[in-house]
Short mmCIF file of C-alpha atoms in Angstrom, two decimals:
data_model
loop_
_atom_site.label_atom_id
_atom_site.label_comp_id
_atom_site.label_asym_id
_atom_site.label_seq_id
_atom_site.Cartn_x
_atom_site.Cartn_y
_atom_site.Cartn_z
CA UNK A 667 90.20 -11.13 -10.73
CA UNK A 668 91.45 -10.49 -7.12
CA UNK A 669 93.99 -7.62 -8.06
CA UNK A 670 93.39 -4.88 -5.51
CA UNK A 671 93.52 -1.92 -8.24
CA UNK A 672 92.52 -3.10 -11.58
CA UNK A 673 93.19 -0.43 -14.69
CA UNK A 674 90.18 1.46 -15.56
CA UNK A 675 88.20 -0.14 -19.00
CA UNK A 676 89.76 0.62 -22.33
CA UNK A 677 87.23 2.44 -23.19
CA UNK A 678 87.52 5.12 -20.65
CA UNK A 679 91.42 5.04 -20.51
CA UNK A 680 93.52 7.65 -21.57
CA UNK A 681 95.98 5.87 -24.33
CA UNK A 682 99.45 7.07 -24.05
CA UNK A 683 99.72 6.68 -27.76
CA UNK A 684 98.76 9.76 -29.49
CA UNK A 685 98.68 12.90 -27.26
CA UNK A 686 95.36 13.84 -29.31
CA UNK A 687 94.27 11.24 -26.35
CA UNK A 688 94.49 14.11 -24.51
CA UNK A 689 92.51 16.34 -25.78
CA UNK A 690 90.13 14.60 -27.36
CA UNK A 691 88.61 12.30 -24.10
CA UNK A 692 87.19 15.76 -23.28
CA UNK A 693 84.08 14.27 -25.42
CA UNK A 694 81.58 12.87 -23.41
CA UNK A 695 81.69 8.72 -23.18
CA UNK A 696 80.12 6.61 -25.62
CA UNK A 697 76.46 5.92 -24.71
CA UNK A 698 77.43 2.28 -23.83
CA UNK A 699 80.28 0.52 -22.79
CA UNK A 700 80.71 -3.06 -25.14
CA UNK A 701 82.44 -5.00 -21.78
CA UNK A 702 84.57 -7.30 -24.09
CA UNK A 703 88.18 -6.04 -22.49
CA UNK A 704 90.32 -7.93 -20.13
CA UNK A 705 90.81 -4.89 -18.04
CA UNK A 706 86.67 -4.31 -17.74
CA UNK A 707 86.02 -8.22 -16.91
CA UNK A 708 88.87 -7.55 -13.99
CA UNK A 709 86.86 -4.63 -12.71
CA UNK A 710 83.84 -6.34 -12.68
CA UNK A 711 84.99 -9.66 -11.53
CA UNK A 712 86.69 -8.16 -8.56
CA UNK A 713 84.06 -5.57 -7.59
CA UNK A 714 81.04 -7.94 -8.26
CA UNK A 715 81.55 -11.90 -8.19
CA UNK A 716 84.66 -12.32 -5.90
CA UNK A 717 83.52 -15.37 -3.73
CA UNK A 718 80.09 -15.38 -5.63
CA UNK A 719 80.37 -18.26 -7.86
CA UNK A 720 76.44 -18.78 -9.23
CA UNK A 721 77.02 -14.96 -9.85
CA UNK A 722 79.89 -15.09 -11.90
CA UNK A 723 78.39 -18.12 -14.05
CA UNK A 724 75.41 -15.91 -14.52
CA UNK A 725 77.52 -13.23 -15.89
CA UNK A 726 79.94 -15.30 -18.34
CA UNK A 727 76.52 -16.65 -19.39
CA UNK A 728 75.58 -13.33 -20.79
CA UNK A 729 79.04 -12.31 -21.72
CA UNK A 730 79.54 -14.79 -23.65
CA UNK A 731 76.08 -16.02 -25.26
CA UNK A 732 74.99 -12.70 -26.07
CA UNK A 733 75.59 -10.59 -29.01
CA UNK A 734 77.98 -7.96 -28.73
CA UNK A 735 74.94 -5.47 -27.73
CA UNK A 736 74.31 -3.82 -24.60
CA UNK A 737 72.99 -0.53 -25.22
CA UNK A 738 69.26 -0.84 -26.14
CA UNK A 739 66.50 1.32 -28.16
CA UNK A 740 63.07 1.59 -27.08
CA UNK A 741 61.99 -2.08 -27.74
CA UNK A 742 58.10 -1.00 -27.08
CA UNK A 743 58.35 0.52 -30.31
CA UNK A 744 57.70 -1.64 -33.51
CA UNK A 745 60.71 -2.92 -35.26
CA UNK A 746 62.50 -0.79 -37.81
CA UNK A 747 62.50 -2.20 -41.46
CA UNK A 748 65.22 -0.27 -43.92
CA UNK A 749 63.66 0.53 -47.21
CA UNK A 750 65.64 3.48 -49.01
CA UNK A 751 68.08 6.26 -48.93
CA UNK A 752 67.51 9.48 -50.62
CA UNK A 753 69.60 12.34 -51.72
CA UNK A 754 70.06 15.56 -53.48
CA UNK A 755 71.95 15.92 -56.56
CA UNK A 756 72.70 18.34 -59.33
CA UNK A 757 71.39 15.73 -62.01
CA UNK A 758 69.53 12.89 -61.08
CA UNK A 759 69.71 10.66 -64.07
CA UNK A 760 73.19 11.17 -64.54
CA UNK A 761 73.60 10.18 -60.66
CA UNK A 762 71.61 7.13 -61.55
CA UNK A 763 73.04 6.21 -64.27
CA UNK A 764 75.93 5.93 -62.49
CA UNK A 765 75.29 4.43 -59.67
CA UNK A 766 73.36 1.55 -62.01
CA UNK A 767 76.72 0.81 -63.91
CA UNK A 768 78.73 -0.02 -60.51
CA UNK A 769 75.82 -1.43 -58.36
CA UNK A 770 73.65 -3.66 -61.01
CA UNK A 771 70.51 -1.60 -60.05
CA UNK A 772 67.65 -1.60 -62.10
CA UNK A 773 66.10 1.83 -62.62
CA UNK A 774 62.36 2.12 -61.19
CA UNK A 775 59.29 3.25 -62.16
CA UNK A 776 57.61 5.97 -60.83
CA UNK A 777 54.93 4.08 -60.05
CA UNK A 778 57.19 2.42 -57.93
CA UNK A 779 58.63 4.67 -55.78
CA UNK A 780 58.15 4.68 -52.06
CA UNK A 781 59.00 8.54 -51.55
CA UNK A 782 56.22 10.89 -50.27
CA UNK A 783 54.44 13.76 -51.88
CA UNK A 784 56.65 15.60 -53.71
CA UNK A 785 56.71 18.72 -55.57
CA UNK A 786 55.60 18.97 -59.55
CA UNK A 787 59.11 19.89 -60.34
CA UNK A 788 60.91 18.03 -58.73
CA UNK A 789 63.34 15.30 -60.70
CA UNK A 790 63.75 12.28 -59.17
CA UNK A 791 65.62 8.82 -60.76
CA UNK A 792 64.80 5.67 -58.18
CA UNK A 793 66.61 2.56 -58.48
CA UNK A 794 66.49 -0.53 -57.05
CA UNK A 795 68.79 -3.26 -55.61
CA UNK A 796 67.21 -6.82 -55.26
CA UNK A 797 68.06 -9.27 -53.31
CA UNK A 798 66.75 -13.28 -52.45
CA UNK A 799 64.52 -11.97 -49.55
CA UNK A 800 63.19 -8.10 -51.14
CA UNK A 801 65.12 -4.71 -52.16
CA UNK A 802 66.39 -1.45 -51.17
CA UNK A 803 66.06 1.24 -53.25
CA UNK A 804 68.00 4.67 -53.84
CA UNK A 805 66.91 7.85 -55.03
CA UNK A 806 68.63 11.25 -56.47
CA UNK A 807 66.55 13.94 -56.57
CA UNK A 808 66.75 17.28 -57.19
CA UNK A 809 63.50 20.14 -56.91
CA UNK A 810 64.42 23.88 -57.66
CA UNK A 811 61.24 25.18 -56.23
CA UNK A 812 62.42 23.87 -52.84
CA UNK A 813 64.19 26.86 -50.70
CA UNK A 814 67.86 26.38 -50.48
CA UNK A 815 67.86 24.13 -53.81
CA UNK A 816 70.39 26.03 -55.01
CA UNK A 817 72.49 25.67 -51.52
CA UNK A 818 71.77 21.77 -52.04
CA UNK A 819 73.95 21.71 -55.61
CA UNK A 820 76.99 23.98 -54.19
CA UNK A 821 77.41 21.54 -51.23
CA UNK A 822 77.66 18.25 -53.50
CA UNK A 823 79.90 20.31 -55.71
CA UNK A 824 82.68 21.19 -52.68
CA UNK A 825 82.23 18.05 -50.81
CA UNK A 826 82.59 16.01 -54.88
CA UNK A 827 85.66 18.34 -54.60
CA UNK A 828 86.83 17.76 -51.18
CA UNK A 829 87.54 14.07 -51.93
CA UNK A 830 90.97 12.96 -53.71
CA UNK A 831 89.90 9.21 -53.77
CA UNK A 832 93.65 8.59 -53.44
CA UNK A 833 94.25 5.38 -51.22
CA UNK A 834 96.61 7.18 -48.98
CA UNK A 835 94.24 9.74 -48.12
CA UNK A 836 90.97 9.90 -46.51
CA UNK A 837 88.69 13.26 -45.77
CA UNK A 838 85.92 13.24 -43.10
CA UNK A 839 83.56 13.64 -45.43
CA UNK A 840 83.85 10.33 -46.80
CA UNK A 841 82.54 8.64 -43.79
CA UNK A 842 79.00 9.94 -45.10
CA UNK A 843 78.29 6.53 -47.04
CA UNK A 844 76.02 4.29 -48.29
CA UNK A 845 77.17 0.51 -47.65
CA UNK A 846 75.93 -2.70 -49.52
CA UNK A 847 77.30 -6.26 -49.46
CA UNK A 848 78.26 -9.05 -51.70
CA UNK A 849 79.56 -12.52 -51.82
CA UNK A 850 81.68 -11.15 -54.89
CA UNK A 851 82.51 -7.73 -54.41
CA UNK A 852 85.71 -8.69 -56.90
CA UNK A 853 83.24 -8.69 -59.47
CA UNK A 854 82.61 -4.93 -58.38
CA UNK A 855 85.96 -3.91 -58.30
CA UNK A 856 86.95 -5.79 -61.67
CA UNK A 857 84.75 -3.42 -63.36
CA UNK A 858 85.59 -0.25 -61.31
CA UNK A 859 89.03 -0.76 -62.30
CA UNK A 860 88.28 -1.83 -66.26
CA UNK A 861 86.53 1.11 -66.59
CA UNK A 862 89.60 3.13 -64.99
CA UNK A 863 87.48 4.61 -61.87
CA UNK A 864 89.33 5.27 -58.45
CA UNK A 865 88.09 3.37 -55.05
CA UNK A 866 90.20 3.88 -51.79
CA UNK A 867 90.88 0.00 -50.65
CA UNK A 868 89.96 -0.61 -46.50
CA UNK A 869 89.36 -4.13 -47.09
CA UNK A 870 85.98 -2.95 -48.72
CA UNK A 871 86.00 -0.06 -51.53
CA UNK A 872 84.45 3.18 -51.35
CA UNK A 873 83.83 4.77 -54.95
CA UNK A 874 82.39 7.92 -55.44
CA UNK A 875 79.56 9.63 -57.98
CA UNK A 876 80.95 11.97 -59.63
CA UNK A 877 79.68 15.56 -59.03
CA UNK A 878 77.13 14.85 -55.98
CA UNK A 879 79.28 13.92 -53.07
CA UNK A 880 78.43 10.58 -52.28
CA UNK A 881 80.52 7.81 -51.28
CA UNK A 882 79.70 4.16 -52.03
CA UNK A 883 80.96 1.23 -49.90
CA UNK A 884 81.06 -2.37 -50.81
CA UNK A 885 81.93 -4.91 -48.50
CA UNK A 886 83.11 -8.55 -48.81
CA UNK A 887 86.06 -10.51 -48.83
CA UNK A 888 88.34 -9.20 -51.95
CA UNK A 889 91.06 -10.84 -53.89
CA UNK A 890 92.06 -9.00 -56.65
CA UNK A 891 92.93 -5.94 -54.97
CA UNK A 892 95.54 -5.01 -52.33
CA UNK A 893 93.67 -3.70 -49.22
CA UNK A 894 94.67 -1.66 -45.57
CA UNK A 895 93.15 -1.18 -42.10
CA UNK A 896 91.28 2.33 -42.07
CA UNK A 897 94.39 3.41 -39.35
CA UNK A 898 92.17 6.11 -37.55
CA UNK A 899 95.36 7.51 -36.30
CA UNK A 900 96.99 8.14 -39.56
CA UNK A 901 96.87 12.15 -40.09
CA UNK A 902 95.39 13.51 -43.04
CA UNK A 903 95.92 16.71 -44.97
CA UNK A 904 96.53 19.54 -47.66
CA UNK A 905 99.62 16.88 -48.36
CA UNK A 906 97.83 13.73 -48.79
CA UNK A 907 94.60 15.58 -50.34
CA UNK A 908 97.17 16.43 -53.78
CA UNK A 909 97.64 13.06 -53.43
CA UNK A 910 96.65 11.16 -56.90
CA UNK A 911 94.77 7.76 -57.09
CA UNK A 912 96.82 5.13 -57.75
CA UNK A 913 95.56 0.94 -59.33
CA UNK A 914 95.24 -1.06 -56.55
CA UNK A 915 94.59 -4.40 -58.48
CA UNK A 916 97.41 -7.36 -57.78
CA UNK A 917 96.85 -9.22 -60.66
CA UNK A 918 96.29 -8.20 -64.52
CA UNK A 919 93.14 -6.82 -65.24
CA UNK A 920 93.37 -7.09 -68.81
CA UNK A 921 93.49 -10.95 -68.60
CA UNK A 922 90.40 -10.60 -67.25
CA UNK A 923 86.81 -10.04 -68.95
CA UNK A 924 84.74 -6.90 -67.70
CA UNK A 925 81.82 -8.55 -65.56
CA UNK A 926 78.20 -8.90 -67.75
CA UNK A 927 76.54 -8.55 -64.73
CA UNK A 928 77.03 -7.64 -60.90
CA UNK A 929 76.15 -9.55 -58.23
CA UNK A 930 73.04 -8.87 -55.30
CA UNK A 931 74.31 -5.96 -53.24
CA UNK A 932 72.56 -6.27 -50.23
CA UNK A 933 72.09 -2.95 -47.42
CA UNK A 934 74.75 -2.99 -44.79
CA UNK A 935 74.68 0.36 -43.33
CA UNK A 936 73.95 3.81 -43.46
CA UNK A 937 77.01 6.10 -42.27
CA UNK A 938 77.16 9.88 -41.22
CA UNK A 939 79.73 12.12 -40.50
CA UNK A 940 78.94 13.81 -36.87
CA UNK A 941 80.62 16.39 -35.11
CA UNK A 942 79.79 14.25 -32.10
CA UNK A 943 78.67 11.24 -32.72
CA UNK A 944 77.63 10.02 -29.08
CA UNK A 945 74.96 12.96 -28.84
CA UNK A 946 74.03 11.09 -31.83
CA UNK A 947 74.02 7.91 -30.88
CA UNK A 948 72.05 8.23 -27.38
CA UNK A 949 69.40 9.90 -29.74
CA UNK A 950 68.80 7.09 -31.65
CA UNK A 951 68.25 4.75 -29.10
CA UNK A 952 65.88 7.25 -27.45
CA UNK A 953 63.48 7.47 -30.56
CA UNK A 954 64.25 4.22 -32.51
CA UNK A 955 64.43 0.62 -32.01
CA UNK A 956 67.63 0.21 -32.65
CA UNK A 957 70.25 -1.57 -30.55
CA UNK A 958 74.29 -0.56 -30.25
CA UNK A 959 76.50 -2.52 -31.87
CA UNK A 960 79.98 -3.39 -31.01
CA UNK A 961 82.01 -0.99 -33.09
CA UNK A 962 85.63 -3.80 -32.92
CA UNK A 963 87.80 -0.32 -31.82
CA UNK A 964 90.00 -2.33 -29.74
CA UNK A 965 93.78 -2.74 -30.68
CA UNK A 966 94.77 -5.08 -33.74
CA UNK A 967 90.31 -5.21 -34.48
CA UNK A 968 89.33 -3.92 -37.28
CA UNK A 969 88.50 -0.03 -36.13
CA UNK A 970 91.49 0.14 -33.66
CA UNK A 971 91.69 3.32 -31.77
CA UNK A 972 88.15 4.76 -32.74
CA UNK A 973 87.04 4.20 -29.13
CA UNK A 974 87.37 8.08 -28.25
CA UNK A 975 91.62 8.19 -28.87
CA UNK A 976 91.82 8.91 -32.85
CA UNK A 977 87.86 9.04 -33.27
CA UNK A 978 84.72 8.21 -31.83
CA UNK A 979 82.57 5.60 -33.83
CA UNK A 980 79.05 4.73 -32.76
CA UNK A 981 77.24 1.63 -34.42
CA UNK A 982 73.72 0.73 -34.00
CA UNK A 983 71.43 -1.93 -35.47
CA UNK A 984 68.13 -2.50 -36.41
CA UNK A 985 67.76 -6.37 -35.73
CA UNK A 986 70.75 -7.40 -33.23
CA UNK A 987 73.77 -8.56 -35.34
CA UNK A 988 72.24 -8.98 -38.86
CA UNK A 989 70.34 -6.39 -38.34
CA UNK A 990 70.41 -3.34 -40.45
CA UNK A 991 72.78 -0.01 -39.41
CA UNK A 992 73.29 3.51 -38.53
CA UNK A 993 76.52 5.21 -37.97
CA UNK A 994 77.71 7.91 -36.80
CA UNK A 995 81.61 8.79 -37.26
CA UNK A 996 83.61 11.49 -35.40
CA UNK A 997 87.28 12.05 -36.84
CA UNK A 998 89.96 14.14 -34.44
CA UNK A 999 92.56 14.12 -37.13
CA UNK A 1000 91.13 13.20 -40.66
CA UNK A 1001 91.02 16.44 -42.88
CA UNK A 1002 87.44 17.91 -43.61
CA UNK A 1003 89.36 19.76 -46.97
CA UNK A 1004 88.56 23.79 -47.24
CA UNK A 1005 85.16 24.00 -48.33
CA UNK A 1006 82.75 22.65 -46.15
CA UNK A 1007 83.13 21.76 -42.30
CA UNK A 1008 81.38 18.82 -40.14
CA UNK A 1009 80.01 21.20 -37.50
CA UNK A 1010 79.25 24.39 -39.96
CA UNK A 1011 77.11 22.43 -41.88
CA UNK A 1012 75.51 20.88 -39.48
CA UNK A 1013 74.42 23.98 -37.69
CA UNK A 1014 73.29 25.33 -41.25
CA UNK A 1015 70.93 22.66 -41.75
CA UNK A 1016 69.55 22.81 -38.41
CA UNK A 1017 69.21 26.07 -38.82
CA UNK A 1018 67.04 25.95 -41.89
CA UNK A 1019 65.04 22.38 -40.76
CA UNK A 1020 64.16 24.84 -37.70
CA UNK A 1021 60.99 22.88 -35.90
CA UNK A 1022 60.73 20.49 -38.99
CA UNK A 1023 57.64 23.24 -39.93
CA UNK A 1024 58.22 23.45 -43.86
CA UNK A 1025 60.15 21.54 -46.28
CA UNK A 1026 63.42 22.83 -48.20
CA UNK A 1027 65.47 21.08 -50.57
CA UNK A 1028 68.27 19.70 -47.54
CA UNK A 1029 65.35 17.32 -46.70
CA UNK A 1030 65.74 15.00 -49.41
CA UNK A 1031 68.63 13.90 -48.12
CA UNK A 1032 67.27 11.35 -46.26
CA UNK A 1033 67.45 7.48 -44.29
CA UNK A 1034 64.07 5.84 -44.58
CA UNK A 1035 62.85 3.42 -42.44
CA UNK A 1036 59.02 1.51 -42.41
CA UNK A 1037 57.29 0.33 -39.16
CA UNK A 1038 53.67 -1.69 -39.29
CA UNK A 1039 52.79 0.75 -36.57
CA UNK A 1040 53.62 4.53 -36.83
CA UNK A 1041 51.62 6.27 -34.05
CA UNK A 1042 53.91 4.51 -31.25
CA UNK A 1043 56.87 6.38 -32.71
CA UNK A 1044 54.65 9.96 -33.32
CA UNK A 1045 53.94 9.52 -29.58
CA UNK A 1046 57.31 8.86 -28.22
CA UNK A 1047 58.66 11.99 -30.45
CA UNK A 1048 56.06 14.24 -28.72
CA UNK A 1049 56.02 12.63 -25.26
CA UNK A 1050 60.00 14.06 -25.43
CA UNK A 1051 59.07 17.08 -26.84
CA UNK A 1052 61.06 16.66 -30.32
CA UNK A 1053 59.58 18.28 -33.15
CA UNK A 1054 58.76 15.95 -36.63
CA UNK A 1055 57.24 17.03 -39.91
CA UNK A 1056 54.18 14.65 -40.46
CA UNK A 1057 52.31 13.57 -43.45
CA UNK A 1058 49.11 12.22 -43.37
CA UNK A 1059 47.67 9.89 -46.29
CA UNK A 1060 47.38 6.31 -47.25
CA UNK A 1061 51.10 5.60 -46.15
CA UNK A 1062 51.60 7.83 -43.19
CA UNK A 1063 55.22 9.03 -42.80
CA UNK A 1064 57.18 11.22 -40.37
CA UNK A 1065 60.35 12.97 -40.57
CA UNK A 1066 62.73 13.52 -38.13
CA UNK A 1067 65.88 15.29 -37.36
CA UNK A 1068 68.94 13.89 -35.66
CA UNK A 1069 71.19 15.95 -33.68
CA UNK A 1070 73.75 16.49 -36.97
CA UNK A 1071 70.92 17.68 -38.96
CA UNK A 1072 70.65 13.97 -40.94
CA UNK A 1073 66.69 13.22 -41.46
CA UNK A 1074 65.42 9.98 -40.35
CA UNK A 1075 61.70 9.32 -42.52
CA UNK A 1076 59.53 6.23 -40.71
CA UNK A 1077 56.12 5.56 -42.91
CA UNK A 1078 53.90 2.57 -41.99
CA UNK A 1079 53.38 -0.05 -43.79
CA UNK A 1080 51.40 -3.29 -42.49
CA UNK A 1081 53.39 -5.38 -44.16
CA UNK A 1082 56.26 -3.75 -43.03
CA UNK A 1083 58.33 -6.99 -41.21
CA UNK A 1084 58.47 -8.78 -44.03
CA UNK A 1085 61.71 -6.34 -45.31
CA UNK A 1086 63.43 -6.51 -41.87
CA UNK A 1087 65.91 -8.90 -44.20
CA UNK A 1088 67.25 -10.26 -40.91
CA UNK A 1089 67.21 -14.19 -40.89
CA UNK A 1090 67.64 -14.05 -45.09
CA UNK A 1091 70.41 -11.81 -44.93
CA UNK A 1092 72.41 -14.15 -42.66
CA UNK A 1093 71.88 -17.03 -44.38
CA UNK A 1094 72.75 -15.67 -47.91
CA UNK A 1095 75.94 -14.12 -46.34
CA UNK A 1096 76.86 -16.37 -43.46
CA UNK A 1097 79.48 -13.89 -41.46
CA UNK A 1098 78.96 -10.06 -41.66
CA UNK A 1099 82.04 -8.73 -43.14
CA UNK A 1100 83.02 -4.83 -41.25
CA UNK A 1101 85.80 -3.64 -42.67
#
């Protein structure tokens, strides 16, 4: 605490390990620094509290009693309650279907659905995921008389194609995910691998549905499976995208019966692929309530070296630690594959979302969030001059468009708080696994 230079924090340093260090700290700095480093506590120790004792208790007060969450949202805004995800896909039902077998999801009635208006053709298969304290709910949908519907099927068919779902390969693409978790997610697995479909191992599995795109993630703690640390710095390729998926059980399946039933899958994140993913980042906390969350990038945690030196992860949260998240993922040497790149895409979709003016078939690709309140958020989008596509109606709803192009949907709903899941979700999981 009383060295006369002290290193600079981690998180700004320029790591001698990869040279991509290099090149890559060219991006500007995470929107907030999580000061949990030795080196950051020396630089603020000796610059701040040398000889200021009540100071310094103050601080490890905060350092150590708070959560690991220092860059805040607007907290005048009403809290954020997660309620679906939607997306576009060449067949719905077969998409659902799907996604039922290998989640335990229970298909929904329309009458059920929490979407918008919606066209008279469009196709749309919701399902549902329960839980002890209320549901999320997931829906593939698919509208030819929306411009670019067309455009919507080619793009799940080359990014379905872009991913080898071998375990010693990983495209960019796949960090555009939808993540549950389980107290059994062996349960999961057992029946992934009895029915002879892939999932990359990273602790928790990521599976894919076939033909659309989409990655699914399950967390929890596993035991039937072998698993690895994501290794941000391991380079990926045209070599490891031939590579073929492999078994990745470590004991005999076929000793063991194929699971009846699934356990609840409860929603853990929502995560996007971003050609920069702290533009991203600083614009949800300037139109959300959403908090940053310590993203555990430091060496030997569990996202080593995704502090700006291999990639750039930003995490945000809903509802402090249990809270649920958003984010955004920037790879500097994980393969995108031939077809479709991050930032191409991106400025594609922008281009066609425009001022938010008129729908098109990109826009049901979707994160949807309910507040008790809406007008709040419709004023702090226009106070900042950012454009949204409203709906008026019994269940307001806007839509809004983050930097990569993603839509974020907010309706109101007065009984909104009751899905924030928070308390519930912590005591039916205990510890948040992150892997």
């Amino acid at each position: 605490a009383t060295r006369r230079h002290p290193s600079p924090p981690v998180a700004t340093r320029r790591h001698h390990s990869p040279p991509l260090a290099a090149i890559h700290h060219r991006h500007p700095p995470p929107p907030c620094l999580v000061l949990r480093t030795r080196n950051t506590m020396d630089v603020l120790l000796a610059r701040r509290f040398r000889r200021r004792p009540l100071s310094c208790f103050f601080f490890f007060f905060f350092f150590f009693f708070s959560s690991p969450l220092l860059c805040l949202g607007d907290s005048s805004l009403p809290p954020l309650a997660y309620r679906y995800a939607s997306f576009a896909v060449p067949n719905p039902e077969e998409a659902a279907s799907y996604f039922e077998r290998y989640t335990g999801a229970d298909r929904l009635a329309e009458s059920d659905y929490l979407l918008g208006p919606r066209g008279e053709a469009a196709k749309v298969a919701g399902c549902r995921l329960s839980f002890p304290s209320g549901f999320s709910d997931v829906y593939f949908q698919n509208d030819p008389s929306l411009p670019y519907a067309s455009e919507t099927d080619e793009f799940a068919s080359l990014v379905a194609r872009t991913h080898s779902m071998a375990n010693d390969d990983w495209d960019w693409w796949q960090d555009w995910h939808l993540a549950f978790v389980t107290t059994d997610i062996d349960a999961v697995a057992m029946r992934l691998m009895k029915d002879g479909v892939p999932f990359v191992s990273r602790g928790s599995l990521y599976f894919t549905l076939p033909t659309t795109g989409l990655i699914i993630q399950v967390l929890g703690g596993p035991s039937v499976y072998w698993k690895e640390p994501f290794l941000f710095c391991r380079r990926t390729d045209e070599i490891t995208a031939a590579m073929k998926p492999y078994p990745l059980n470590v004991t005999d399946i076929s000793a063991y019966p194929s699971p009846e039933s699934l356990p609840a899958l409860l929603p853990s994140h929502h995560s996007f692929a971003a050609s920069n993913a702290p533009e991203n980042a600083k614009w949800i906390y300037k139109f959300f309530n959403m908090t940053a969350f310590d993203t555990f990038t430091r060496p030997n945690e569990s996202h080593a070296y995704a502090n700006g030196t291999c990639a750039n992860i930003q995490w945000s949260s809903t509802d402090g630690s249990s809270g649920y998240q958003v984010h955004f993922i920037q790879q500097f040497v994980k393969r995108e594959g031939p077809h479709v790149r991050i930032k191409e895409h991106e400025d594609f979709v922008r281009s066609i979302h425009r001022n938010l003016t008129a729908k098109n078939a990109f826009m049901d690709y979707r994160v949807a969030f309910s507040v008790p309140d809406l007008q709040p958020y419709i004023e702090n989008f226009k106070r900042h001059n950012e454009p949204i596509l409203l709906e008026n109606g019994p269940s307001p709803r806007l839509r809004a468009m983050a930097p990569n192009g993603y839509l974020f949907e907010l309706f109101q709903d007065k009984k909104s708080e009751k899905y924030t899941q928070t308390s519930n979700l912590r005591k039916f999981l205990g510890t948040f696994p992150r892997d």
